[in-house]
PDB file of C-alpha atoms in Angstrom:
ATOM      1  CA  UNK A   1      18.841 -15.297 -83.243  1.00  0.00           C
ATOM      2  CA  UNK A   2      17.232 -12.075 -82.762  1.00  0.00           C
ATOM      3  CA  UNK A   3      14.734 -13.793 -80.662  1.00  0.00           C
ATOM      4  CA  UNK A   4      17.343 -15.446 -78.042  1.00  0.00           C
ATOM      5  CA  UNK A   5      19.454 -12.300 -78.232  1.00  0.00           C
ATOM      6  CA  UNK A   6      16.263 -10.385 -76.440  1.00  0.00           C
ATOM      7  CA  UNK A   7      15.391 -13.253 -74.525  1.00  0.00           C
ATOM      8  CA  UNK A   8      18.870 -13.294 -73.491  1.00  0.00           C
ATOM      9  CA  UNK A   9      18.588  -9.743 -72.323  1.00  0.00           C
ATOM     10  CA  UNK A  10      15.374 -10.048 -70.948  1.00  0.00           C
ATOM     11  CA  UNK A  11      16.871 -12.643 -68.625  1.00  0.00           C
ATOM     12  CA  UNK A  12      19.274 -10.438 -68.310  1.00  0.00           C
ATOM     13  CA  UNK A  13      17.491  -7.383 -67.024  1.00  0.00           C
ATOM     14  CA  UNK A  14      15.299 -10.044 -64.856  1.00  0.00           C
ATOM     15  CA  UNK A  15      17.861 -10.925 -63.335  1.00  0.00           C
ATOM     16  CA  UNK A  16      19.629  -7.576 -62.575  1.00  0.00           C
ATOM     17  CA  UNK A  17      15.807  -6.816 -61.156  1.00  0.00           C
ATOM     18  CA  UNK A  18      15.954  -9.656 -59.155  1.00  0.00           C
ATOM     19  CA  UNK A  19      19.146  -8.596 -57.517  1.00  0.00           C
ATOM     20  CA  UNK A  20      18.279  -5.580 -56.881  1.00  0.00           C
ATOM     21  CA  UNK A  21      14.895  -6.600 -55.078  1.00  0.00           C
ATOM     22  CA  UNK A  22      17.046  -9.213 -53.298  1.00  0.00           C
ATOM     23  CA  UNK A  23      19.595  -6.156 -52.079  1.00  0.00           C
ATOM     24  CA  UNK A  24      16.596  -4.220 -50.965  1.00  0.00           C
ATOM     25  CA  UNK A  25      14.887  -7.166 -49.018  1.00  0.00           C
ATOM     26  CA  UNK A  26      18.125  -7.888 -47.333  1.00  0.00           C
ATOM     27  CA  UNK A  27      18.274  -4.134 -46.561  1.00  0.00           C
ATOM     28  CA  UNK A  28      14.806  -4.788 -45.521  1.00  0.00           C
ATOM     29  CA  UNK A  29      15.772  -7.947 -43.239  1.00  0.00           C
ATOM     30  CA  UNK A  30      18.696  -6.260 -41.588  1.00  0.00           C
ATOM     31  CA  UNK A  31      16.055  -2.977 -40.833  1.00  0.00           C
ATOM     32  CA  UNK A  32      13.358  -5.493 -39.026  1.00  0.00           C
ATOM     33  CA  UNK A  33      16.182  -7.596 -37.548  1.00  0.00           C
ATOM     34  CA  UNK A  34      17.259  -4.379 -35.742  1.00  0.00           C
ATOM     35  CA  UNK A  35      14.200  -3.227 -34.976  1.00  0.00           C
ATOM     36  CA  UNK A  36      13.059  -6.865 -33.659  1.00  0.00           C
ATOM     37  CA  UNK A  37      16.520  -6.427 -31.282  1.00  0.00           C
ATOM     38  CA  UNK A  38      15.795  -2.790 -30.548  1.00  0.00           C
ATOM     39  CA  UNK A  39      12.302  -3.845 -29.340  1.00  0.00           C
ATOM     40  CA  UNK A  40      12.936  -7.330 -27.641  1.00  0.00           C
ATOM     41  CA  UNK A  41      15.755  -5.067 -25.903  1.00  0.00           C
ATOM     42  CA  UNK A  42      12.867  -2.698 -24.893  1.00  0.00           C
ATOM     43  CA  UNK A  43      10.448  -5.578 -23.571  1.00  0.00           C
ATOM     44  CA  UNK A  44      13.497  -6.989 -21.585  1.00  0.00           C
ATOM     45  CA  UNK A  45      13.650  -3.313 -20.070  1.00  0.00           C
ATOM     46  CA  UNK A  46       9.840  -3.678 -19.459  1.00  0.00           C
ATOM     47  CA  UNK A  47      10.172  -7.174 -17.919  1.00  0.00           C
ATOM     48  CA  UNK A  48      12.817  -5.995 -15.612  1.00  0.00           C
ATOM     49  CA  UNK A  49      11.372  -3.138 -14.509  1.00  0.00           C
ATOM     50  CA  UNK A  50       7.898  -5.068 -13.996  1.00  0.00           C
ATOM     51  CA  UNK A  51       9.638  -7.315 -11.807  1.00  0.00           C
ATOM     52  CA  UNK A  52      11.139  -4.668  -9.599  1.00  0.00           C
ATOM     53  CA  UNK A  53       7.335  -2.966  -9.490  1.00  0.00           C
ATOM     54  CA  UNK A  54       6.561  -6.524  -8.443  1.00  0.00           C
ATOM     55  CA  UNK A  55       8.739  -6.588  -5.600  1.00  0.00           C
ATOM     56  CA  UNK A  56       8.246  -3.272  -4.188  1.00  0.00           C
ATOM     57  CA  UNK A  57       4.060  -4.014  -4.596  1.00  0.00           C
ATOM     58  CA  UNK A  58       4.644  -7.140  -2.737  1.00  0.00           C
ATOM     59  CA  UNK A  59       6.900  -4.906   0.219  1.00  0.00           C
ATOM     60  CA  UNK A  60       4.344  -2.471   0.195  1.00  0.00           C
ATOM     61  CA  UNK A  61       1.540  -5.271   0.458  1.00  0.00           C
ATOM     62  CA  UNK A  62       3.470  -6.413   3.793  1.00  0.00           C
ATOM     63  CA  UNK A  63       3.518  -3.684   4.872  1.00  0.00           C
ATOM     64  CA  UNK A  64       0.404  -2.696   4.871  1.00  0.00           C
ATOM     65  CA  UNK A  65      -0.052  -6.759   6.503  1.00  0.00           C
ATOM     66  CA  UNK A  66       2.199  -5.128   9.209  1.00  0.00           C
ATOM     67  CA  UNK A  67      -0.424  -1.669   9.577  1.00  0.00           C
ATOM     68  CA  UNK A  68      -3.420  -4.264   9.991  1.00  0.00           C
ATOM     69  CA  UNK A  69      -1.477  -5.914  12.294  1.00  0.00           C
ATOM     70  CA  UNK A  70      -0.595  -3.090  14.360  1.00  0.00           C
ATOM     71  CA  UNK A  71      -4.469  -2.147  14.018  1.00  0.00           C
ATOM     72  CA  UNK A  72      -6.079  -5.175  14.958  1.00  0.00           C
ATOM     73  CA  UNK A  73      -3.631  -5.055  18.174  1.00  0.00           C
ATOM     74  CA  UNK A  74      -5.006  -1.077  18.731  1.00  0.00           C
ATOM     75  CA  UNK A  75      -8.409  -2.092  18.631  1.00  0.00           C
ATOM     76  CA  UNK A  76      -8.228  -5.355  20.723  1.00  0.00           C
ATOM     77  CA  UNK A  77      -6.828  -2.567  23.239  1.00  0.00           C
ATOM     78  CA  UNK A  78      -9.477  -0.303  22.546  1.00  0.00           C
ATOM     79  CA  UNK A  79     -11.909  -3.331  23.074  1.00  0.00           C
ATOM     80  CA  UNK A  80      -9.666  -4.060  26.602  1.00  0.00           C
ATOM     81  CA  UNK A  81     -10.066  -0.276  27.395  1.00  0.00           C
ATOM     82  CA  UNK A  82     -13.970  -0.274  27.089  1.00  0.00           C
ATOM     83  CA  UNK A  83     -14.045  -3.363  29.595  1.00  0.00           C
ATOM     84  CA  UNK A  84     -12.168  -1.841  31.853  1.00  0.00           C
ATOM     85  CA  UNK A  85     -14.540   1.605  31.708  1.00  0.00           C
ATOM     86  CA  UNK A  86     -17.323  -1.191  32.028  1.00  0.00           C
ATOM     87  CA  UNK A  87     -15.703  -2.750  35.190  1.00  0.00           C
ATOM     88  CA  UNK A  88     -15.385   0.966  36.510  1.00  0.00           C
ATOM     89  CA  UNK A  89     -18.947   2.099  35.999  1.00  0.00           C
ATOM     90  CA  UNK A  90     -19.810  -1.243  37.715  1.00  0.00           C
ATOM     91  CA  UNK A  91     -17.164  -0.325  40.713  1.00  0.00           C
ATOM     92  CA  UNK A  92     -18.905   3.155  40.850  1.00  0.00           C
ATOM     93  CA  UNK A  93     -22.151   1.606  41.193  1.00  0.00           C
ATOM     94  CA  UNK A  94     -20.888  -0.315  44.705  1.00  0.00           C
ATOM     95  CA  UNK A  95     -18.808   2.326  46.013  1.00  0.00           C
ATOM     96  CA  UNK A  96     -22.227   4.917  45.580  1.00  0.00           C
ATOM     97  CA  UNK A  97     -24.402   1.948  47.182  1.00  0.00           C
ATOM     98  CA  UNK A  98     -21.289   1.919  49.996  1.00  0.00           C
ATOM     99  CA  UNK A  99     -21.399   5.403  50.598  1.00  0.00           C
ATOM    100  CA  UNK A 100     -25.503   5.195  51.696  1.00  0.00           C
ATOM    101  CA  UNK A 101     -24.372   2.770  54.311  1.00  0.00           C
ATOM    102  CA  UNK A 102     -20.879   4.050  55.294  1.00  0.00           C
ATOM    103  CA  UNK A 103     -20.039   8.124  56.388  1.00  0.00           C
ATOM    104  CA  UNK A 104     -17.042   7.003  57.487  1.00  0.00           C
ATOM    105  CA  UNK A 105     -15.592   6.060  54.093  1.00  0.00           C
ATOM    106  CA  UNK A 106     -17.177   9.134  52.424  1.00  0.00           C
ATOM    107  CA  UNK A 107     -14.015  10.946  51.736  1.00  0.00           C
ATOM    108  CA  UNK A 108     -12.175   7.953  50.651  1.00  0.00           C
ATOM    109  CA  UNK A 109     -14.804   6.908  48.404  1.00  0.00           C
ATOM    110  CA  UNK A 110     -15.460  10.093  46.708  1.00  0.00           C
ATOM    111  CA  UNK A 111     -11.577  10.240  45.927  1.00  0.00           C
ATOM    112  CA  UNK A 112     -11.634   6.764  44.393  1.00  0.00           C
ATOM    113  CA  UNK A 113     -15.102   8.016  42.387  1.00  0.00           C
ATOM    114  CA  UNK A 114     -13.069  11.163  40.745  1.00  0.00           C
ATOM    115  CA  UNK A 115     -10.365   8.860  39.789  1.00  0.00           C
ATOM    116  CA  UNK A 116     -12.177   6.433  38.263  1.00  0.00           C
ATOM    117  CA  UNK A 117     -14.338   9.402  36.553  1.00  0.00           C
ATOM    118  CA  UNK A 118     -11.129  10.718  34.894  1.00  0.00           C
ATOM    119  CA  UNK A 119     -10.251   7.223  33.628  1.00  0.00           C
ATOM    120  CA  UNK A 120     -13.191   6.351  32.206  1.00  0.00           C
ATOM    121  CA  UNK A 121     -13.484   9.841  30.424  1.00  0.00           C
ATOM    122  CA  UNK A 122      -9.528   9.689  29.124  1.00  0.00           C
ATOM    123  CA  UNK A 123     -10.150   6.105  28.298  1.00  0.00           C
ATOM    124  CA  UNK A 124     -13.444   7.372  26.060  1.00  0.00           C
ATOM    125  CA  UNK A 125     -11.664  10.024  24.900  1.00  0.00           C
ATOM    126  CA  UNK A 126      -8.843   7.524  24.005  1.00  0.00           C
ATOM    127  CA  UNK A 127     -10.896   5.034  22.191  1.00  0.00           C
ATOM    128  CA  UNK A 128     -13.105   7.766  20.124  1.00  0.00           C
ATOM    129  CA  UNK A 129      -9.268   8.864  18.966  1.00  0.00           C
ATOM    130  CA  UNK A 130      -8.310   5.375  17.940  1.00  0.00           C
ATOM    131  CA  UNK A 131     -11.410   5.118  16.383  1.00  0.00           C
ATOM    132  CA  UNK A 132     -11.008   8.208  14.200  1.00  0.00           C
ATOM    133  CA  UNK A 133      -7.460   7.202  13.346  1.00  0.00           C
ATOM    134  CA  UNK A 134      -9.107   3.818  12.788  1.00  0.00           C
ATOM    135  CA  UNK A 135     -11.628   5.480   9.919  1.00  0.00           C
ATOM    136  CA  UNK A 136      -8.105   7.461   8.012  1.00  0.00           C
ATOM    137  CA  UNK A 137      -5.859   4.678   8.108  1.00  0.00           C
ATOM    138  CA  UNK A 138      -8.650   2.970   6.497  1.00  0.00           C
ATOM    139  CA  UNK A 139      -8.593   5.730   3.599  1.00  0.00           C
ATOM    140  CA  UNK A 140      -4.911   5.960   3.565  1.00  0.00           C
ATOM    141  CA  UNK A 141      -4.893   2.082   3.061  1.00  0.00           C
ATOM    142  CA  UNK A 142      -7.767   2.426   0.583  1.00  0.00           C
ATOM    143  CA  UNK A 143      -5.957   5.045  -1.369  1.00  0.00           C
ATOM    144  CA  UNK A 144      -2.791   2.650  -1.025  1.00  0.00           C
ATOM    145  CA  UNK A 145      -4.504   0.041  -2.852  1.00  0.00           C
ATOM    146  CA  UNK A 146      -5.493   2.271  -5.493  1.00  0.00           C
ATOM    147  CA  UNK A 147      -1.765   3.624  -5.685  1.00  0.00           C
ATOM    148  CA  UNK A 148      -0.770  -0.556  -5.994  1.00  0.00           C
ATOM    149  CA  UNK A 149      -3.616  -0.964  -8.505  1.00  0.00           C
ATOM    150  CA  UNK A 150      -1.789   1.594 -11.008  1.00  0.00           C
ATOM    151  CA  UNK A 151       1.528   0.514 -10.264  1.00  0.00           C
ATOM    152  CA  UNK A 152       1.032  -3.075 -11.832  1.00  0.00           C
ATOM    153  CA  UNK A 153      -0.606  -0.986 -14.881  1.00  0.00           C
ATOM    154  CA  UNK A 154       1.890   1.663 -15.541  1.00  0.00           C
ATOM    155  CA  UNK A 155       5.562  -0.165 -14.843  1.00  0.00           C
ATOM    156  CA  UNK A 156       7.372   3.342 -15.828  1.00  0.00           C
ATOM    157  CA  UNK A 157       5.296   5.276 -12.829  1.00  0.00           C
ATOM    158  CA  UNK A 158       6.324   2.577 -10.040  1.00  0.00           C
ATOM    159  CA  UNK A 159       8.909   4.587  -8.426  1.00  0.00           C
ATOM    160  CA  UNK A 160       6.563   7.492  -7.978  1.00  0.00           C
ATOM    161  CA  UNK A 161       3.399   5.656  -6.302  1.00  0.00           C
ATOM    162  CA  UNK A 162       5.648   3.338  -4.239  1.00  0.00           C
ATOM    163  CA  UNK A 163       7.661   6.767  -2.444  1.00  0.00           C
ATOM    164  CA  UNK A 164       4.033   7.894  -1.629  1.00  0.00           C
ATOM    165  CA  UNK A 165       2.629   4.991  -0.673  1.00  0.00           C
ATOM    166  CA  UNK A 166       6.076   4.437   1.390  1.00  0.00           C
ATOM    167  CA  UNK A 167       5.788   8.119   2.646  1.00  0.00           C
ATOM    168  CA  UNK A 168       2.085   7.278   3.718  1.00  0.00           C
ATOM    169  CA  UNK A 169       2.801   3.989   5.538  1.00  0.00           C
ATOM    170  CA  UNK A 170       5.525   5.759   7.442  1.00  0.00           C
ATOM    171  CA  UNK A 171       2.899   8.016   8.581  1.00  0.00           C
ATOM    172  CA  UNK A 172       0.348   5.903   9.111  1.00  0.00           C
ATOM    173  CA  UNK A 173       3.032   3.990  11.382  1.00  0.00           C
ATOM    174  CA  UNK A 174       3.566   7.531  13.188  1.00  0.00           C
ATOM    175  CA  UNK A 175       0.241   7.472  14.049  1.00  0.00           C
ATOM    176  CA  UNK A 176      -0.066   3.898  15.247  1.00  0.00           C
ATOM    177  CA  UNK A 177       2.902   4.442  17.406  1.00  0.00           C
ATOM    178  CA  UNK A 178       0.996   7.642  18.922  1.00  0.00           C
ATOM    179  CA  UNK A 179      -1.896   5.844  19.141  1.00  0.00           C
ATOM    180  CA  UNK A 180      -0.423   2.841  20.959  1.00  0.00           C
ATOM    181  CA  UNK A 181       1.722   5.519  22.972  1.00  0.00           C
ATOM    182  CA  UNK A 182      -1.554   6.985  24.301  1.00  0.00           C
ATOM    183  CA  UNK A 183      -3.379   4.093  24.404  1.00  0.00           C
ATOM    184  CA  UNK A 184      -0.395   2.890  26.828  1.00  0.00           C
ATOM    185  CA  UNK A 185      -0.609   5.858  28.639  1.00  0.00           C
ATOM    186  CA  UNK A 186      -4.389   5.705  29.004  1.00  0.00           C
ATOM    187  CA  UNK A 187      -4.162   2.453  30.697  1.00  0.00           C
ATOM    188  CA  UNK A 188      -1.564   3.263  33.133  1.00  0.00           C
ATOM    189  CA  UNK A 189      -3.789   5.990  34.061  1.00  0.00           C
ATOM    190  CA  UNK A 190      -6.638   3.339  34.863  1.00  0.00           C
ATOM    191  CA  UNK A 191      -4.025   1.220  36.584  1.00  0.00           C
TER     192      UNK A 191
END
């Protein structure tokens, strides 16, 4: 009797040990369970945010499409500009063979010479500028990608990069505008 009184307890005890480890794995389960929702919460934070990052990369990307656009357009100018200072130089050529055979249209012909001069030196000076602005907006769009590059890698800095990268666009625009502004000007000039 003795025998199945302490077996008895011994089941006893087992069992009050085996509630008590069940109470402190269910204490357990309910910790992870909120910590699983306290971190799937976070990653849903994370996915949104990457998603946002994801659409302001891909605005910034056309963007920057937009600046190569604008670009390419400035340098098929540029390109347009240096045949034109071609076609003068070849105009200045005539008008100097002219002037051997003609006295008469000396005057005339020197004023169209100074003219065309002018042109071809504001349209030089017009196409080394473009060319310069050419070689930064290159950097600028170099350091953009860079700035895009760490956006996709650090979601939590995206706001950051993307109002410098917006602030440099807008000033990379500027500059196209002035460019294309002078540009513009320089060919009325040759007009």
């Amino acid at each position: 009797m003795d025998g199945i009184k302490k077996k008895m307890i011994a089941m006893k005890l087992e069992k009050q040990n085996a509630l008590e480890r069940a109470v402190q794995y269910e204490a357990q389960l309910k910790e992870k369970e909120t910590e699983k929702e306290t971190k799937e919460s976070g990653i849903a934070d994370l996915n949104n945010k990457l998603k946002q990052a994801q659409i302001e990369c891909d605005e910034i990307q056309e963007s920057l499409q937009e600046s190569l656009n604008k670009m390419e357009e400035t340098d098929k100018r540029a390109t347009n500009a240096e045949g034109e200072v071609a076609a003068m130089t070849r105009r200045i050529r005539l008008i100097e063979e002219d002037l051997e055979g003609s006295s008469s249209r000396l005057t005339e012909t020197l004023g169209k010479l100074e003219e065309a001069s002018k042109a071809a030196e504001e349209s030089e000076q017009g196409r080394k500028e473009l060319e310069l602005r050419s070689i930064a907006d290159d950097e600028r769009l170099s350091q953009l990608e860079d700035q895009l590059k760490e956006a996709k890698y650090i979601a939590e800095d995206a706001d950051r990069k993307y109002d410098e990268a917006a602030r440099k666009l807008a000033i990379a625009e500027v500059d196209f505008e002035r460019a294309e502004s002078r540009l513009e000007a320089a060919e009325s000039k040759t007009v």
